[in-house]
């Protein structure tokens, strides 16, 4: 099968949905963070593909920005997970239910 | 268009430089927090005056159109610097009481203000995303600032997971808009919408994802579920920052993203109808839900979280009326300025009123406050009346502006619904006043602890809220001149 430009688009949407499912259905906070990273990387793939379709480098530059931001966000998030683990001794999102009506 | 025009970007340079200085000061002097606090306040003052000096500047784009310097951006920067000064001065005693007075608070607040003000200045969807993340990452950290308290950690983590997922939604939408239009420049997308008479499906999905991400940030129902938990878990001073600075930034974002396309352009009529009906739905749901659930709350932070959802409803009504006539945007700014001032005041005061550390203020703590501290009761009263929208307060002027704009735009039915919600809200806000004035004093209840400076700040905000309510004319005239460029 010859490579065509719609293929990475479909792949990007699939990766995005897999990441979203990971955030919604998995209970481990670290796995949820992996899901978020998958969603961000799916957007990167979309940017790069559209960049190729439009014959412009904009999208490729965007994907580098996104990587930097994803790293910063992961750093902040892991810090929060560690702080939570110190107080509650768990990374399971089901057992974190102190705040509710 | 120029790559860099240092003079015009000066307010943001000053703010960025101040962040570095504050960060370094907070690292070398760990035993005292004073240097970082003073550095933060000085930075905000300098930025404030630099931005004030650029008021009325002609709209100029910098960095190849990624950033735009305009009166609108300067107005938001001035407002945010003012709010930042209030929080830096007004919350140090509260943080000491909670045992979380770290110097990092000050540079995190500065970074948050930089992100929020750049959101107003960004003219490129990617620059906007970076500003959004510069705002969000310090916000996650600040919400988890009571790091030995599991409730604070839980709130931070909930906010982080929801915020990141919606950040990814934004990014995916941004990539789709880029795919459909070939550019992430907002002006280019606007021009594309004028030339392209048929909205493409790719663009519609992308734009909807962007809108979902932004309406999550302002917590319009059905994207509101994080808000009460985050408001309750965060330290009170940070809840105030969320309610004022973050709300202003998020609504600026909503306005920018909603006005991404030209709804008057040929071929976009059905899309304009679809966006309008979604905004109507969001507004009615937020108004009704916020008004009704706030009635039953006993924890003041949760009460104000639900009332903030209601305020989101009024503001969404303002956004809706700006779709028909873009000069109606002034109503949103009037409402936002009044609302951000009174929520800053109410949360600074709440931090000073908490009976002991590690506890939020419950409604019952306010019982009989009038007998113990009349001045504090009056300040509480001013803020609560303003939240309820009683005349001669900033809250009234905001609601008046939004309702007038709504009637102008022909949304009379929704203005009537909003007016009914004002009546329901009035009960929520006047109940604490009744408790304070009519009941006998309870020795266990709220105190007024705080430095003279922070008490003065609360009184000054209350006076400002009344001043805006009594003399709104000049202020509204100024705001009417501000317009969004495309």
Short mmCIF file of C-alpha atoms in Angstrom, two decimals, chain B residues 146-419:
data_model
loop_
_atom_site.label_atom_id
_atom_site.label_comp_id
_atom_site.label_asym_id
_atom_site.label_seq_id
_atom_site.Cartn_x
_atom_site.Cartn_y
_atom_site.Cartn_z
CA UNK B 146 -0.54 23.55 51.25
CA UNK B 147 1.62 20.61 50.35
CA UNK B 148 1.18 18.72 53.63
CA UNK B 149 -2.58 18.91 53.39
CA UNK B 150 -4.19 16.09 51.41
CA UNK B 151 -7.22 18.19 50.44
CA UNK B 152 -5.02 20.80 48.82
CA UNK B 153 -3.07 18.10 46.98
CA UNK B 154 -6.25 16.47 45.81
CA UNK B 155 -7.61 19.75 44.50
CA UNK B 156 -4.34 20.45 42.67
CA UNK B 157 -4.29 17.02 41.09
CA UNK B 158 -7.92 17.22 39.96
CA UNK B 159 -7.24 20.64 38.46
CA UNK B 160 -4.05 19.37 36.83
CA UNK B 161 -5.63 16.31 35.18
CA UNK B 162 -8.68 18.23 33.94
CA UNK B 163 -6.57 21.20 32.84
CA UNK B 164 -4.07 19.10 30.93
CA UNK B 165 -6.74 17.06 29.16
CA UNK B 166 -8.50 20.23 28.08
CA UNK B 167 -5.11 21.70 27.10
CA UNK B 168 -4.71 18.70 24.80
CA UNK B 169 -8.22 19.36 23.41
CA UNK B 170 -7.16 22.94 22.70
CA UNK B 171 -4.03 21.77 20.94
CA UNK B 172 -5.87 19.19 18.84
CA UNK B 173 -8.41 21.82 17.86
CA UNK B 174 -5.60 24.22 17.05
CA UNK B 175 -3.98 21.62 14.77
CA UNK B 176 -7.32 21.11 12.99
CA UNK B 177 -7.81 24.85 12.49
CA UNK B 178 -4.26 24.97 11.13
CA UNK B 179 -5.14 22.11 8.80
CA UNK B 180 -8.28 23.81 7.53
CA UNK B 181 -6.93 27.35 7.13
CA UNK B 182 -3.19 26.82 6.67
CA UNK B 183 -2.32 29.25 9.44
CA UNK B 184 -2.56 29.65 13.21
CA UNK B 185 -2.58 33.44 13.01
CA UNK B 186 -5.94 34.69 14.32
CA UNK B 187 -6.07 37.51 11.75
CA UNK B 188 -5.36 35.05 8.95
CA UNK B 189 -8.10 32.72 10.21
CA UNK B 190 -10.50 35.70 10.34
CA UNK B 191 -9.65 36.66 6.76
CA UNK B 192 -10.02 33.02 5.71
CA UNK B 193 -13.53 32.98 7.16
CA UNK B 194 -14.43 36.07 5.13
CA UNK B 195 -13.13 34.62 1.86
CA UNK B 196 -14.29 31.05 2.34
CA UNK B 197 -18.04 30.98 2.04
CA UNK B 198 -18.46 27.38 3.21
CA UNK B 199 -17.27 26.38 6.71
CA UNK B 200 -15.33 23.13 6.41
CA UNK B 201 -16.05 20.24 8.75
CA UNK B 202 -12.40 20.13 9.81
CA UNK B 203 -12.58 23.78 10.86
CA UNK B 204 -15.88 23.30 12.68
CA UNK B 205 -14.54 20.40 14.76
CA UNK B 206 -11.33 22.31 15.50
CA UNK B 207 -13.16 25.46 16.55
CA UNK B 208 -15.52 23.45 18.76
CA UNK B 209 -12.55 21.78 20.50
CA UNK B 210 -11.01 25.22 21.14
CA UNK B 211 -14.31 26.48 22.57
CA UNK B 212 -14.72 23.41 24.81
CA UNK B 213 -11.23 23.97 26.23
CA UNK B 214 -11.92 27.64 26.99
CA UNK B 215 -15.40 27.06 28.43
CA UNK B 216 -13.82 24.48 30.69
CA UNK B 217 -11.41 27.15 31.96
CA UNK B 218 -14.31 29.46 32.86
CA UNK B 219 -16.30 26.49 34.26
CA UNK B 220 -19.56 26.93 32.37
CA UNK B 221 -22.00 24.06 33.05
CA UNK B 222 -21.50 21.20 31.91
CA UNK B 223 -17.73 21.79 32.22
CA UNK B 224 -17.95 23.01 35.82
CA UNK B 225 -17.38 19.90 37.96
CA UNK B 226 -13.78 20.74 38.92
CA UNK B 227 -14.55 24.20 40.24
CA UNK B 228 -16.10 23.60 43.69
CA UNK B 229 -13.42 21.05 44.63
CA UNK B 230 -10.56 23.26 43.48
CA UNK B 231 -12.00 26.31 45.23
CA UNK B 232 -12.45 24.38 48.48
CA UNK B 233 -9.09 22.62 48.46
CA UNK B 234 -6.91 25.55 47.47
CA UNK B 235 -5.53 27.92 50.13
CA UNK B 236 -7.98 30.83 50.48
CA UNK B 237 -5.58 33.40 48.97
CA UNK B 238 -5.13 31.15 45.93
CA UNK B 239 -8.89 30.65 45.63
CA UNK B 240 -9.04 34.44 45.37
CA UNK B 241 -6.46 34.40 42.59
CA UNK B 242 -8.46 31.72 40.78
CA UNK B 243 -11.66 33.73 41.16
CA UNK B 244 -10.20 37.03 39.99
CA UNK B 245 -7.02 36.79 37.88
CA UNK B 246 -7.69 33.39 36.27
CA UNK B 247 -11.34 34.26 35.60
CA UNK B 248 -10.36 37.50 33.82
CA UNK B 249 -7.77 35.67 31.70
CA UNK B 250 -10.13 32.82 30.87
CA UNK B 251 -12.91 35.16 29.77
CA UNK B 252 -10.52 37.17 27.64
CA UNK B 253 -9.63 33.82 26.06
CA UNK B 254 -13.28 32.93 25.50
CA UNK B 255 -13.92 36.26 23.78
CA UNK B 256 -10.84 35.83 21.55
CA UNK B 257 -11.74 32.28 20.52
CA UNK B 258 -15.45 32.96 19.99
CA UNK B 259 -14.56 35.93 17.78
CA UNK B 260 -12.09 33.86 15.75
CA UNK B 261 -14.34 33.98 12.66
CA UNK B 262 -16.46 36.66 11.04
CA UNK B 263 -20.04 35.60 11.79
CA UNK B 264 -21.43 38.26 9.44
CA UNK B 265 -19.54 36.78 6.47
CA UNK B 266 -21.55 35.18 3.70
CA UNK B 267 -22.14 31.45 4.12
CA UNK B 268 -21.55 31.45 7.89
CA UNK B 269 -25.16 32.16 8.97
CA UNK B 270 -25.96 28.63 10.04
CA UNK B 271 -22.69 28.36 11.94
CA UNK B 272 -23.43 31.65 13.73
CA UNK B 273 -26.85 30.24 14.71
CA UNK B 274 -25.24 27.06 16.05
CA UNK B 275 -22.68 28.99 18.12
CA UNK B 276 -25.40 31.30 19.44
CA UNK B 277 -27.64 28.47 20.53
CA UNK B 278 -24.72 26.70 22.26
CA UNK B 279 -23.86 29.91 24.11
CA UNK B 280 -27.52 30.34 25.11
CA UNK B 281 -27.57 26.79 26.46
CA UNK B 282 -24.31 27.28 28.40
CA UNK B 283 -25.53 30.59 29.82
CA UNK B 284 -28.92 29.26 31.00
CA UNK B 285 -27.44 26.06 32.49
CA UNK B 286 -24.67 27.94 34.32
CA UNK B 287 -27.05 30.59 35.63
CA UNK B 288 -29.64 28.13 36.88
CA UNK B 289 -27.25 25.55 38.28
CA UNK B 290 -25.05 28.17 39.97
CA UNK B 291 -28.02 29.95 41.54
CA UNK B 292 -29.77 26.81 42.81
CA UNK B 293 -26.83 24.81 44.16
CA UNK B 294 -25.30 27.85 45.90
CA UNK B 295 -28.48 28.07 48.01
CA UNK B 296 -27.69 24.94 49.99
CA UNK B 297 -23.95 25.45 50.60
CA UNK B 298 -22.62 25.99 54.13
CA UNK B 299 -18.90 26.27 53.36
CA UNK B 300 -18.21 29.78 52.11
CA UNK B 301 -15.56 28.71 49.57
CA UNK B 302 -17.93 26.19 48.00
CA UNK B 303 -20.71 28.78 48.10
CA UNK B 304 -18.58 31.23 46.14
CA UNK B 305 -17.48 28.48 43.75
CA UNK B 306 -21.10 27.80 42.80
CA UNK B 307 -21.84 31.50 42.67
CA UNK B 308 -18.82 31.86 40.36
CA UNK B 309 -20.50 29.35 38.04
CA UNK B 310 -23.53 31.65 38.10
CA UNK B 311 -21.34 34.66 37.28
CA UNK B 312 -19.94 32.67 34.35
CA UNK B 313 -23.53 32.47 33.14
CA UNK B 314 -23.98 36.27 33.19
CA UNK B 315 -20.65 36.71 31.39
CA UNK B 316 -21.61 34.11 28.77
CA UNK B 317 -24.75 36.17 28.17
CA UNK B 318 -22.41 39.12 27.52
CA UNK B 319 -20.37 37.07 25.05
CA UNK B 320 -23.60 36.00 23.34
CA UNK B 321 -24.73 39.61 22.87
CA UNK B 322 -21.32 40.58 21.52
CA UNK B 323 -21.86 38.16 18.60
CA UNK B 324 -24.66 40.33 17.22
CA UNK B 325 -22.99 43.69 17.86
CA UNK B 326 -19.32 43.70 18.72
CA UNK B 327 -19.56 47.03 20.60
CA UNK B 328 -21.46 45.08 23.28
CA UNK B 329 -18.10 43.69 24.38
CA UNK B 330 -17.77 46.62 26.78
CA UNK B 331 -20.38 44.95 29.02
CA UNK B 332 -18.07 41.97 29.54
CA UNK B 333 -15.18 44.22 30.58
CA UNK B 334 -17.38 46.21 32.99
CA UNK B 335 -18.64 42.99 34.55
CA UNK B 336 -15.18 41.40 34.71
CA UNK B 337 -13.52 44.40 36.35
CA UNK B 338 -16.21 44.65 39.01
CA UNK B 339 -16.37 40.90 39.58
CA UNK B 340 -12.60 40.42 39.80
CA UNK B 341 -12.29 43.28 42.30
CA UNK B 342 -15.03 42.00 44.57
CA UNK B 343 -13.87 38.39 44.49
CA UNK B 344 -10.29 39.46 45.26
CA UNK B 345 -11.64 41.43 48.20
CA UNK B 346 -13.92 38.70 49.45
CA UNK B 347 -11.23 36.01 49.46
CA UNK B 348 -8.57 38.26 51.04
CA UNK B 349 -11.09 39.09 53.75
CA UNK B 350 -12.04 35.41 54.10
CA UNK B 351 -8.37 34.52 54.63
CA UNK B 352 -8.22 37.06 57.43
CA UNK B 353 -11.49 35.82 58.97
CA UNK B 354 -10.73 32.08 59.23
CA UNK B 355 -11.11 31.08 62.90
CA UNK B 356 -8.03 28.84 62.86
CA UNK B 357 -5.45 27.61 60.40
CA UNK B 358 -6.27 24.73 58.02
CA UNK B 359 -9.97 25.51 58.01
CA UNK B 360 -12.16 27.31 55.57
CA UNK B 361 -14.76 29.76 56.82
CA UNK B 362 -18.12 28.12 57.38
CA UNK B 363 -21.27 30.18 57.11
CA UNK B 364 -21.90 29.61 60.82
CA UNK B 365 -18.56 31.27 61.73
CA UNK B 366 -19.95 34.63 60.68
CA UNK B 367 -22.77 34.51 63.27
CA UNK B 368 -23.04 37.71 65.28
CA UNK B 369 -20.01 39.33 63.71
CA UNK B 370 -21.67 42.75 63.94
CA UNK B 371 -21.38 42.78 67.74
CA UNK B 372 -17.69 41.88 67.71
CA UNK B 373 -16.34 43.80 64.77
CA UNK B 374 -18.63 46.29 63.03
CA UNK B 375 -16.05 47.46 60.45
CA UNK B 376 -15.34 43.90 59.31
CA UNK B 377 -19.07 43.28 59.04
CA UNK B 378 -19.51 46.37 56.87
CA UNK B 379 -16.70 45.24 54.54
CA UNK B 380 -18.25 41.75 54.26
CA UNK B 381 -21.59 43.43 53.65
CA UNK B 382 -20.28 45.58 50.81
CA UNK B 383 -18.77 42.57 49.02
CA UNK B 384 -21.86 40.42 49.49
CA UNK B 385 -24.21 43.20 48.29
CA UNK B 386 -21.97 43.71 45.27
CA UNK B 387 -22.04 39.97 44.50
CA UNK B 388 -25.83 40.06 44.76
CA UNK B 389 -25.90 43.05 42.40
CA UNK B 390 -27.55 45.60 44.68
CA UNK B 391 -27.47 49.23 43.42
CA UNK B 392 -24.48 51.50 44.17
CA UNK B 393 -22.01 48.63 43.90
CA UNK B 394 -19.74 47.43 41.09
CA UNK B 395 -21.78 44.23 40.83
CA UNK B 396 -24.91 46.18 39.94
CA UNK B 397 -23.14 48.14 37.18
CA UNK B 398 -21.80 44.90 35.70
CA UNK B 399 -25.20 43.23 35.66
CA UNK B 400 -26.82 46.39 34.30
CA UNK B 401 -24.28 46.56 31.45
CA UNK B 402 -24.70 42.87 30.56
CA UNK B 403 -28.52 43.08 30.63
CA UNK B 404 -28.55 46.24 28.49
CA UNK B 405 -26.21 44.59 26.01
CA UNK B 406 -28.43 41.49 26.00
CA UNK B 407 -31.58 43.51 25.24
CA UNK B 408 -29.66 45.41 22.53
CA UNK B 409 -28.79 42.13 20.89
CA UNK B 410 -32.42 40.94 21.07
CA UNK B 411 -31.86 38.24 23.71
CA UNK B 412 -34.75 39.49 25.89
CA UNK B 413 -35.87 36.00 26.97
CA UNK B 414 -32.43 35.19 28.31
CA UNK B 415 -32.13 38.53 30.08
CA UNK B 416 -35.41 37.73 31.87
CA UNK B 417 -34.07 34.31 32.91
CA UNK B 418 -30.86 35.96 34.17
CA UNK B 419 -32.91 38.53 36.11
#
